[in-house]
CSV table of C-alpha atoms and ligand atoms in Angstrom, one decimal:
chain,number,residue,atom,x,y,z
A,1,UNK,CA,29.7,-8.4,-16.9
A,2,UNK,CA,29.6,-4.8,-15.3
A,3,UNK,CA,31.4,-4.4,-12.4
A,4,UNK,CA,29.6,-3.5,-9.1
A,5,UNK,CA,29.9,-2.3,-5.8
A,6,UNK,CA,31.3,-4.7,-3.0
A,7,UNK,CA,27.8,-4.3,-0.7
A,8,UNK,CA,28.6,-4.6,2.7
A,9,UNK,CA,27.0,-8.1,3.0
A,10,UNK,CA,29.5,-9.5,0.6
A,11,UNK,CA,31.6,-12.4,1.9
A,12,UNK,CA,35.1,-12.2,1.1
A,13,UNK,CA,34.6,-15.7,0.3
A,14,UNK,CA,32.8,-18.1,-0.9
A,15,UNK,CA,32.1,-19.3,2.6
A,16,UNK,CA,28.2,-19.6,2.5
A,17,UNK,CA,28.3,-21.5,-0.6
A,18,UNK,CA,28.7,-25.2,-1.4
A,19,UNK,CA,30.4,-24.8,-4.1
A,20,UNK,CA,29.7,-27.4,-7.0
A,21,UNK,CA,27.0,-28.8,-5.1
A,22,UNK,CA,23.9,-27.7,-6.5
A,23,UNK,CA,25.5,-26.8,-10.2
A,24,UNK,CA,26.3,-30.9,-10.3
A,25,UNK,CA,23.2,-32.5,-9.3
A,26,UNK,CA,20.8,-32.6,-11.9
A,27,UNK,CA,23.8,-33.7,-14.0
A,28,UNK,CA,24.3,-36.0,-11.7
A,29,UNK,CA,20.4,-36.8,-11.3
A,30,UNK,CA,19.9,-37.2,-15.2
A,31,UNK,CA,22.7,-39.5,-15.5
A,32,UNK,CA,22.0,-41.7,-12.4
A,33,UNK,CA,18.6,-41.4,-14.3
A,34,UNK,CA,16.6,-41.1,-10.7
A,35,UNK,CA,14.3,-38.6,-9.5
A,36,UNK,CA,15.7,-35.8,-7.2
A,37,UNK,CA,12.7,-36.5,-4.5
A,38,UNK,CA,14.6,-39.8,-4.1
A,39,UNK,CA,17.6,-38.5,-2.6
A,40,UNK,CA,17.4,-38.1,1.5
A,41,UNK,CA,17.2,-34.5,2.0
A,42,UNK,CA,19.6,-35.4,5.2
A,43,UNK,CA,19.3,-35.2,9.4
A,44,UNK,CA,19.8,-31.5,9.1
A,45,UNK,CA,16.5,-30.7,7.1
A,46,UNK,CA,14.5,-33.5,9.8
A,47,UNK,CA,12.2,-30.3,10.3
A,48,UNK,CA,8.8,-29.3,9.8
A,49,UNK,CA,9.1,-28.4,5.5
A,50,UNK,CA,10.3,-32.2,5.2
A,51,UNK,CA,7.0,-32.9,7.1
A,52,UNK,CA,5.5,-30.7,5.0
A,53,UNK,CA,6.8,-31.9,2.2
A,54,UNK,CA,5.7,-35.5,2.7
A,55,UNK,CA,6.9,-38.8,0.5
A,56,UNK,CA,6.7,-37.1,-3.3
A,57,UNK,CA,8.9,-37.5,-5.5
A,58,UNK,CA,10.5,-33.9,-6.9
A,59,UNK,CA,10.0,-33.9,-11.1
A,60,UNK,CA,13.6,-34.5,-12.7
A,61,UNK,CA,14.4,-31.2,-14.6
A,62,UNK,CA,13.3,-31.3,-18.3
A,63,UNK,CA,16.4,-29.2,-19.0
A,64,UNK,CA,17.2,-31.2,-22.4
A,65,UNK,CA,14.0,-29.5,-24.2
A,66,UNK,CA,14.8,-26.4,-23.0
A,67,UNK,CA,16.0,-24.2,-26.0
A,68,UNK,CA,17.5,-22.1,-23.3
A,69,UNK,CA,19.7,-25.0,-21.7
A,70,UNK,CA,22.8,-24.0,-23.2
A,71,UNK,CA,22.8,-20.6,-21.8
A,72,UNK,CA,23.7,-22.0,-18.2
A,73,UNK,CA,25.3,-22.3,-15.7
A,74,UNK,CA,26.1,-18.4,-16.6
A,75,UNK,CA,28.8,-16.4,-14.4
A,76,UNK,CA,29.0,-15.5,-10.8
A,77,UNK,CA,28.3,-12.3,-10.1
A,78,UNK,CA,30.5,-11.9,-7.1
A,79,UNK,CA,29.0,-8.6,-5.7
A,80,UNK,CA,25.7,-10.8,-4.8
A,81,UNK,CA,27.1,-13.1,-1.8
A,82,UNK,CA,25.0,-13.9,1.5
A,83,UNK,CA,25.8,-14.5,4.7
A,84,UNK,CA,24.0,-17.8,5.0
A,85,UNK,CA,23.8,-20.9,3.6
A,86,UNK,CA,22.2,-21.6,0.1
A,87,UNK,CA,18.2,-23.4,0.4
A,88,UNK,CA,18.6,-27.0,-0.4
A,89,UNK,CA,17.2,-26.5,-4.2
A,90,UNK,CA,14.6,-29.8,-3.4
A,91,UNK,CA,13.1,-27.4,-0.9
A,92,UNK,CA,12.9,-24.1,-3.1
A,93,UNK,CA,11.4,-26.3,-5.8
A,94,UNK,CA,9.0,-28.0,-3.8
A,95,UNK,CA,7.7,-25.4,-1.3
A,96,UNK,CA,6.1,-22.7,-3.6
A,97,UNK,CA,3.4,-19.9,-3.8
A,98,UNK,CA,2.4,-19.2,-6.8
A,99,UNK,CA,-1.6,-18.8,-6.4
A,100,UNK,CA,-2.2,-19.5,-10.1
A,101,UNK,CA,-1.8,-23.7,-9.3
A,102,UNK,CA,-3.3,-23.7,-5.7
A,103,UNK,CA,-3.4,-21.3,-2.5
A,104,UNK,CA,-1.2,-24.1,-0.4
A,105,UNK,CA,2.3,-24.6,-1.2
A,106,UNK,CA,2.4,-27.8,-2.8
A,107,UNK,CA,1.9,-26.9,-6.4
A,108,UNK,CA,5.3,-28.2,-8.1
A,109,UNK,CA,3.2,-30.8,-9.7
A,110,UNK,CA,0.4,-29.3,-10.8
A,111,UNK,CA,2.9,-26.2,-12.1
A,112,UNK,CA,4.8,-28.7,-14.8
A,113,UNK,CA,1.2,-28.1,-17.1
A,114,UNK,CA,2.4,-24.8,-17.8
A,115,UNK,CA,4.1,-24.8,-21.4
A,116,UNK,CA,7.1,-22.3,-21.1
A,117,UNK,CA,7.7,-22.5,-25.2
A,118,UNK,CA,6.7,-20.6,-27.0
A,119,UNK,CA,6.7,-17.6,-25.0
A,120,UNK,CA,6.0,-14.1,-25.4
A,121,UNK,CA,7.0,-11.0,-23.8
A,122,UNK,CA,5.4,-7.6,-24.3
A,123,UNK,CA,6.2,-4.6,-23.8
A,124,UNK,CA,4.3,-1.5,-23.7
A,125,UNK,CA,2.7,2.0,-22.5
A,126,UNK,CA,4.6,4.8,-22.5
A,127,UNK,CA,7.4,3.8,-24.9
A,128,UNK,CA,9.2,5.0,-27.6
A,129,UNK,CA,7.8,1.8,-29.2
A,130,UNK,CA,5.8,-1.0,-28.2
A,131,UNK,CA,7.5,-4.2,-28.8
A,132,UNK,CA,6.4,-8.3,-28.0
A,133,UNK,CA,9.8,-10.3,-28.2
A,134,UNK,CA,9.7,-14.2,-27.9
A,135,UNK,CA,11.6,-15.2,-24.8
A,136,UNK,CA,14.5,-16.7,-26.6
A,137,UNK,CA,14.9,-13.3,-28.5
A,138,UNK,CA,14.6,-11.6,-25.5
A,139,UNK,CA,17.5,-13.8,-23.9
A,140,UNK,CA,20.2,-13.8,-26.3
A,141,UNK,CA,19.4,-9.2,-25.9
A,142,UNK,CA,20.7,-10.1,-23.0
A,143,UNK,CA,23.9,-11.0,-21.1
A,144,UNK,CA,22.8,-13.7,-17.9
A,145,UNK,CA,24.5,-13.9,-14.7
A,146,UNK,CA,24.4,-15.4,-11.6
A,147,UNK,CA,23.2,-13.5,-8.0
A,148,UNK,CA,22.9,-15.4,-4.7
A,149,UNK,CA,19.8,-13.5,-3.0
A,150,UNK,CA,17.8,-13.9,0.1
A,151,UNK,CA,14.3,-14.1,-0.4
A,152,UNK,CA,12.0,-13.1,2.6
A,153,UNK,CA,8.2,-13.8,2.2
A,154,UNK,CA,5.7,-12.1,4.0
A,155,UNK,CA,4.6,-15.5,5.8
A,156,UNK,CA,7.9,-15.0,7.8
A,157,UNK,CA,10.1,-18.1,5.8
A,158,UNK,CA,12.9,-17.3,3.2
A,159,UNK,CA,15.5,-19.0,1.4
A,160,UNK,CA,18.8,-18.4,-0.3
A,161,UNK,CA,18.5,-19.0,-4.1
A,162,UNK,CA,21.4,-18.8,-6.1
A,163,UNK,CA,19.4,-16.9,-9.2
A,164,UNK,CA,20.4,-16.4,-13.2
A,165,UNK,CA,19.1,-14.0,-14.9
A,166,UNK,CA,19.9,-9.9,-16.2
A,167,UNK,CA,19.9,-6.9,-14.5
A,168,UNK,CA,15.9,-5.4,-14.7
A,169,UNK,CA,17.7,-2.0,-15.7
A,170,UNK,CA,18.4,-4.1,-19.0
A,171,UNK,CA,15.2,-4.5,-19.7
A,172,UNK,CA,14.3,-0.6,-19.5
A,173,UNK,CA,16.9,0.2,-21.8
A,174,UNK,CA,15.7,-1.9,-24.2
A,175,UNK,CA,12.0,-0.7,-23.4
A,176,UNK,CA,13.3,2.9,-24.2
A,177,UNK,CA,10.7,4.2,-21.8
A,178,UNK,CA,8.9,8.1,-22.2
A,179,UNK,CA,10.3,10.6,-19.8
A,180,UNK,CA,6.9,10.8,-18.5
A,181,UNK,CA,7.0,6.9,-16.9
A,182,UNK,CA,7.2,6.9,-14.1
A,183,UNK,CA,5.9,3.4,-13.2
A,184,UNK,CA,6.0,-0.3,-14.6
A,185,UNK,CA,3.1,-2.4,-14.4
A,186,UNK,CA,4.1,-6.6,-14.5
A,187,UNK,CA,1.7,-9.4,-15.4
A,188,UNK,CA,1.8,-12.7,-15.1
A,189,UNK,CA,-0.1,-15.1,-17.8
A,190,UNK,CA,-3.6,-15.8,-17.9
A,191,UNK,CA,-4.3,-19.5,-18.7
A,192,UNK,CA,-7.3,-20.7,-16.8
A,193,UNK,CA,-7.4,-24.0,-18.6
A,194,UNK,CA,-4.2,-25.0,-16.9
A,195,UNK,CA,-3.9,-23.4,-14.3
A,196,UNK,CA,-6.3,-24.0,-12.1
A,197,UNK,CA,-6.6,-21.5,-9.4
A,198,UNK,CA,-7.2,-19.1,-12.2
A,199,UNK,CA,-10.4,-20.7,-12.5
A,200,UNK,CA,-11.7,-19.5,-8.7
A,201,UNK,CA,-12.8,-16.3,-10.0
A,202,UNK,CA,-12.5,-14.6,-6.4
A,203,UNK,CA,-9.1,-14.0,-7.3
A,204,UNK,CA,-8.3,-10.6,-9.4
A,205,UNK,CA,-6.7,-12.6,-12.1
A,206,UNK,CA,-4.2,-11.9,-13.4
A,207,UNK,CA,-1.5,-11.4,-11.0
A,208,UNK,CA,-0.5,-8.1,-11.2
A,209,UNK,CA,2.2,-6.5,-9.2
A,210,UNK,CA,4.1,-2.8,-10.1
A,211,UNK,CA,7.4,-0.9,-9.0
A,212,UNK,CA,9.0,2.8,-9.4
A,213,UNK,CA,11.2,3.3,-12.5
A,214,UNK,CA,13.7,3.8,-9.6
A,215,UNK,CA,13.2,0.8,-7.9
A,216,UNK,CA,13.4,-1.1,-11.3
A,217,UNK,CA,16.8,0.1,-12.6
A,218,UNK,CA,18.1,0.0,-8.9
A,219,UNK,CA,21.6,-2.2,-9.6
A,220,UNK,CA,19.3,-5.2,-7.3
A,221,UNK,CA,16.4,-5.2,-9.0
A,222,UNK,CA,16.9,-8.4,-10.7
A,223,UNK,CA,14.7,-10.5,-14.0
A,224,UNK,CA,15.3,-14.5,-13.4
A,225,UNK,CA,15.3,-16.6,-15.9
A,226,UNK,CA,17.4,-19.7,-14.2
A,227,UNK,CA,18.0,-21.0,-10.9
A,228,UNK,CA,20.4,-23.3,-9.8
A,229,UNK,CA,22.9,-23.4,-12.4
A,230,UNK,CA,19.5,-24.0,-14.7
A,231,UNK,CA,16.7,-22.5,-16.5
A,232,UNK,CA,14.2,-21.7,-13.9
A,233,UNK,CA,11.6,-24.7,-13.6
A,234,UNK,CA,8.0,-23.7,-14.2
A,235,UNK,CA,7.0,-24.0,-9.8
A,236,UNK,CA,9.7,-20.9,-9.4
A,237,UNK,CA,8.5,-18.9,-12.3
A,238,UNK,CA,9.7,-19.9,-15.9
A,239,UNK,CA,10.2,-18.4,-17.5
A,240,UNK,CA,10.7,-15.0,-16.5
A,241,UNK,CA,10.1,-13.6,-13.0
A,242,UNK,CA,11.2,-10.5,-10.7
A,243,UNK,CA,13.2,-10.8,-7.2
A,244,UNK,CA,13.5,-7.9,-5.6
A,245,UNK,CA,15.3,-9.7,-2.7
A,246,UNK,CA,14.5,-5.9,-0.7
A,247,UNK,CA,10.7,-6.6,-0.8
A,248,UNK,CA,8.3,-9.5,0.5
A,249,UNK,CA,7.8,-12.2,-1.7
A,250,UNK,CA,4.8,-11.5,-3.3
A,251,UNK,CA,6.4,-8.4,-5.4
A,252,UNK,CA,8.7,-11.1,-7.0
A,253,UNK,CA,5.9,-11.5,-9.9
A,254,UNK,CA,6.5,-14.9,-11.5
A,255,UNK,CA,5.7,-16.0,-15.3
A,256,UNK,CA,5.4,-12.5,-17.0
A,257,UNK,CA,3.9,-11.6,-19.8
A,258,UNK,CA,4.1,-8.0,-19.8
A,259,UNK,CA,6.2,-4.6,-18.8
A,260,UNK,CA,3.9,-1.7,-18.9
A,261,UNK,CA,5.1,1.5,-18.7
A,262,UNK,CA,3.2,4.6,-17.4
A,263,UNK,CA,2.9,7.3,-15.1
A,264,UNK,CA,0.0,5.8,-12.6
A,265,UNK,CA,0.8,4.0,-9.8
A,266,UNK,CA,-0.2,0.4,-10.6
A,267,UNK,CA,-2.8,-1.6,-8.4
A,268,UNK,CA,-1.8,-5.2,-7.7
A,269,UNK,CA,-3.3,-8.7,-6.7
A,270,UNK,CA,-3.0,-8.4,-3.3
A,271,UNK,CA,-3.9,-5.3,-3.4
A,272,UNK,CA,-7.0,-5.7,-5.0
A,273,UNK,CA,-7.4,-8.6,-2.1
A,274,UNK,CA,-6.5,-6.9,1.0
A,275,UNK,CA,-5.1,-3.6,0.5
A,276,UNK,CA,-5.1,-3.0,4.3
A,277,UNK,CA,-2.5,-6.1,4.8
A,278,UNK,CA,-1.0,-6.1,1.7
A,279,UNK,CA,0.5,-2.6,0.2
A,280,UNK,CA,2.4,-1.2,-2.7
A,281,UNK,CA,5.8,-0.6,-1.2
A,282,UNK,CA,6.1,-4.0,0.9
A,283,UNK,CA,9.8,-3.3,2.0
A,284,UNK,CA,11.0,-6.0,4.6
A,285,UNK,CA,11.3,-4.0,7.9
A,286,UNK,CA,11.0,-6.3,11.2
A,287,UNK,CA,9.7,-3.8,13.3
A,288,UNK,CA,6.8,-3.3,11.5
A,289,UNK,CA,4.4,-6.1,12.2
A,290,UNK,CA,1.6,-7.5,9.6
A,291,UNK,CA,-1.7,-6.8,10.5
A,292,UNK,CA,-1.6,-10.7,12.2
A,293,UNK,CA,1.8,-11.6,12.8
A,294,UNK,CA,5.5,-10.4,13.9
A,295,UNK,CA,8.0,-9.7,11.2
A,296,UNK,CA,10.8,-9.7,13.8
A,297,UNK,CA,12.4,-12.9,13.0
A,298,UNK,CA,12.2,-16.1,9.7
A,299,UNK,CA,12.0,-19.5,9.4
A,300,UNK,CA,14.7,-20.3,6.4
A,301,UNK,CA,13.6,-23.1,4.4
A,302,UNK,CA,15.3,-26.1,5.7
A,303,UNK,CA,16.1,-25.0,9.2
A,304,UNK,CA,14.5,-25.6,12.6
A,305,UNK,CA,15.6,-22.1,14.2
A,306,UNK,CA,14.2,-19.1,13.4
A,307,UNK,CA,16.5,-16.1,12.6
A,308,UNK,CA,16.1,-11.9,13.0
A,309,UNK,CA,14.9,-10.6,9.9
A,310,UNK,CA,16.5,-7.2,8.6
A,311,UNK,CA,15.7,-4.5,7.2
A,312,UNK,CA,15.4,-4.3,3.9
A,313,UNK,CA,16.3,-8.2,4.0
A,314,UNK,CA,19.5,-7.0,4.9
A,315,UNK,CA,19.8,-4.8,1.5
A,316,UNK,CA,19.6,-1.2,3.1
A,317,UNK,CA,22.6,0.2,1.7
A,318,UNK,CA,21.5,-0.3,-1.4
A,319,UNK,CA,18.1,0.6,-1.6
A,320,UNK,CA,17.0,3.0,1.3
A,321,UNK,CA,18.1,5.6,-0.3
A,322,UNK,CA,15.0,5.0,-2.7
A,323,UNK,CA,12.1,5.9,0.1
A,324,UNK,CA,14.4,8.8,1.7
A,325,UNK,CA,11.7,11.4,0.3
A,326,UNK,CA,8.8,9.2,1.0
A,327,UNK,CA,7.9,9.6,4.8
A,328,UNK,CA,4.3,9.7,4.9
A,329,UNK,CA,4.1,6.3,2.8
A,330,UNK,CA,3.0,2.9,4.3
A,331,UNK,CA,6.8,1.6,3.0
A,332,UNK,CA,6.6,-1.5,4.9
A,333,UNK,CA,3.6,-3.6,4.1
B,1,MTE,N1,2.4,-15.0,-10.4
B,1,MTE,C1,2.7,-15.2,-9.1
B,1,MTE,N2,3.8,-14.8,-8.6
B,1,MTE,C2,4.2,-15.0,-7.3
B,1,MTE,C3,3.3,-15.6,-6.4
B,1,MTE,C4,2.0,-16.1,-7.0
B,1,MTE,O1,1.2,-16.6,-6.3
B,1,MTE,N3,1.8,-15.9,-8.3
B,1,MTE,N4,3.6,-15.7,-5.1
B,1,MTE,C5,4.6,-14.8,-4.6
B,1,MTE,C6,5.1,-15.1,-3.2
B,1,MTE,S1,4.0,-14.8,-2.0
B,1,MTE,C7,6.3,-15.6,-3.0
B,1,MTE,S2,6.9,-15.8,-1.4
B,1,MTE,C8,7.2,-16.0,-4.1
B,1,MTE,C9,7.5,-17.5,-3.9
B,1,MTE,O2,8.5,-17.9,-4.9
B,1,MTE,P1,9.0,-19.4,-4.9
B,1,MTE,O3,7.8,-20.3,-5.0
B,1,MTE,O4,9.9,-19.5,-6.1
B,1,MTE,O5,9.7,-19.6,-3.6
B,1,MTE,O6,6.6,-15.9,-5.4
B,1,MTE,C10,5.8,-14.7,-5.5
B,1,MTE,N5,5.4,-14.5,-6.9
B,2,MO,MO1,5.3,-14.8,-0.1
């Protein structure tokens, strides 16, 4: 595992974490052979996503199929601590956006229809080679670890995940990118026979999203694969997503397909949608309001009580360097 930088939100500890909780329970849920929706979420998450959430029950894990299974739970990366607690995982895999399955958050079910194997990943543009690597190919390339990030969506909730997957940095090396890239496009699949919001044509389909080369190979730009001590399950993004913890949610592509390379700055979905609300940069800044709502403070899944929200989601050592030389820029929405 490389070593890294002790960021200044590092815990000493492991005081925010539950440690063995999460990494135990769909052990413990396959043995006990009940579903996870079945165990009482507790008086402390009484709150409005348990309302929200209503009486289903959460689908067990189908981690034994998974050719990827035995890959996890991979290392701690300590450098990646936060200074709150993890999201109860029932709640980060039950409270969702991911447009392709449904514009409302309750898409778990309707997400397990999307077959993660096989899988293929392309990568393209300005290369030294263009490549399409199957996912499990494209895992064993690379060496997994474990980051706990925050997650801020622009909708003003976020969560704590504790995330596997490899540094995106990995995945330009391997690309071997042109000197002249400057840019990398993301995709996510197109499958309008399963997934059904694919089929309202409104939509710029796919979902497209884009970053700098510097943003990508920033130490916290990170390509998730698992979650929970797990492979990720298909609601969060399986097989392979982004989260770029620094950024609102939406730039944390899920389900990609493709890494294209190039020198023009990439369009995205919500772009295409409403470019006045929804811009490329989309740093996390709470002074800088939506066009309909404050960004000053978040509602963490789980929680009554709304928190500030930081700058750069509480990432700015690390990353504000990268917009130093970009003053005129909308960097914040
Ligand atoms: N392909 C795709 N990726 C997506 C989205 C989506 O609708 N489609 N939603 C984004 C938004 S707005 C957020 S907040 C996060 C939510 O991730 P989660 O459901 O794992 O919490 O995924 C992001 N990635
Ligand atoms: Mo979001």
């Amino acid at each position: 595992m490389p070593v890294h930088f002790k960021p200044r939100w590092a815990l000493p500890e492991r005081t925010a974490t539950p440690e063995g909780v999460f990494r135990n329970r769909r052990a413990f849920l396959k043995t006990a052979g009940i579903a996870a929706g079945a165990i009482a979420a507790g008086p402390a998450h009484a709150n409005i996503f348990d309302r929200l959430l209503g009486g289903d029950n959460v689908p067990t894990p189908d981690v034994e199929n998974d050719p990827s299974a035995g890959l996890y739970p991979a290392p701690r990366n300590e450098a990646y601590q936060v200074m709150r607690p993890i999201s109860d995982e029932n709640l980060v895999t039950t409270y969702n956006n991911f447009y392709e399955f449904g514009s409302h958050k309750r898409i778990f079910k309707a997400a397990q229809k999307l077959q993660i194997r096989p899988w293929t990943v392309t990568i393209d543009g300005m290369v030294e080679k263009e490549q399409t690597l199957d996912i499990d190919t494209l895992l064993r390339k690379m060496s997994l670890e474990e980051r706990v990030y925050r997650h801020r969506c622009v909708e003003a909730w976020s969560m704590v995940v504790p995330w596997t997957g490899f540094p995106m940095a990995d995945l330009v090396a391997l690309a071997k990118p042109l000197s002249g890239a400057k840019y990398i496009r993301t995709e996510t699949f197109m499958e309008p026979d399963i997934a059904s919001g694919q089929r309202q044509s409104w939509y710029p389909w796919p979902y497209v999203e884009g970053l700098t080369m510097e943003e990508a190979t920033n130490p916290l730009a990170f390509l998730v694969t698992g979650a929970y001590g797990a492979p990720i399950e298909e609601q969060n993004g399986a097989p392979l997503r982004m989260a770029l913890p620094w950024k609102y949610g939406f730039k944390s592509a899920k389900s990609l397909v493709r890494f294209t390379f190039t020198d023009e700055r990439p369009s995205s979905f919500w772009m295409d949608i409403a470019g006045a609300e929804y811009g490329f940069w989309a740093n996390v800044n709470p002074e800088v309001a939506h066009a309909r709502w404050s960004q000053a403070t978040e509602q963490p899944l789980g929680s009554d009580e709304r928190i500030p929200t930081l700058l750069y989601n509480g990432y700015a050592d690390e990353v504000a360097g990268l917009y130093a030389d970009k003053e005129g820029e909308r960097l914040y929405y």
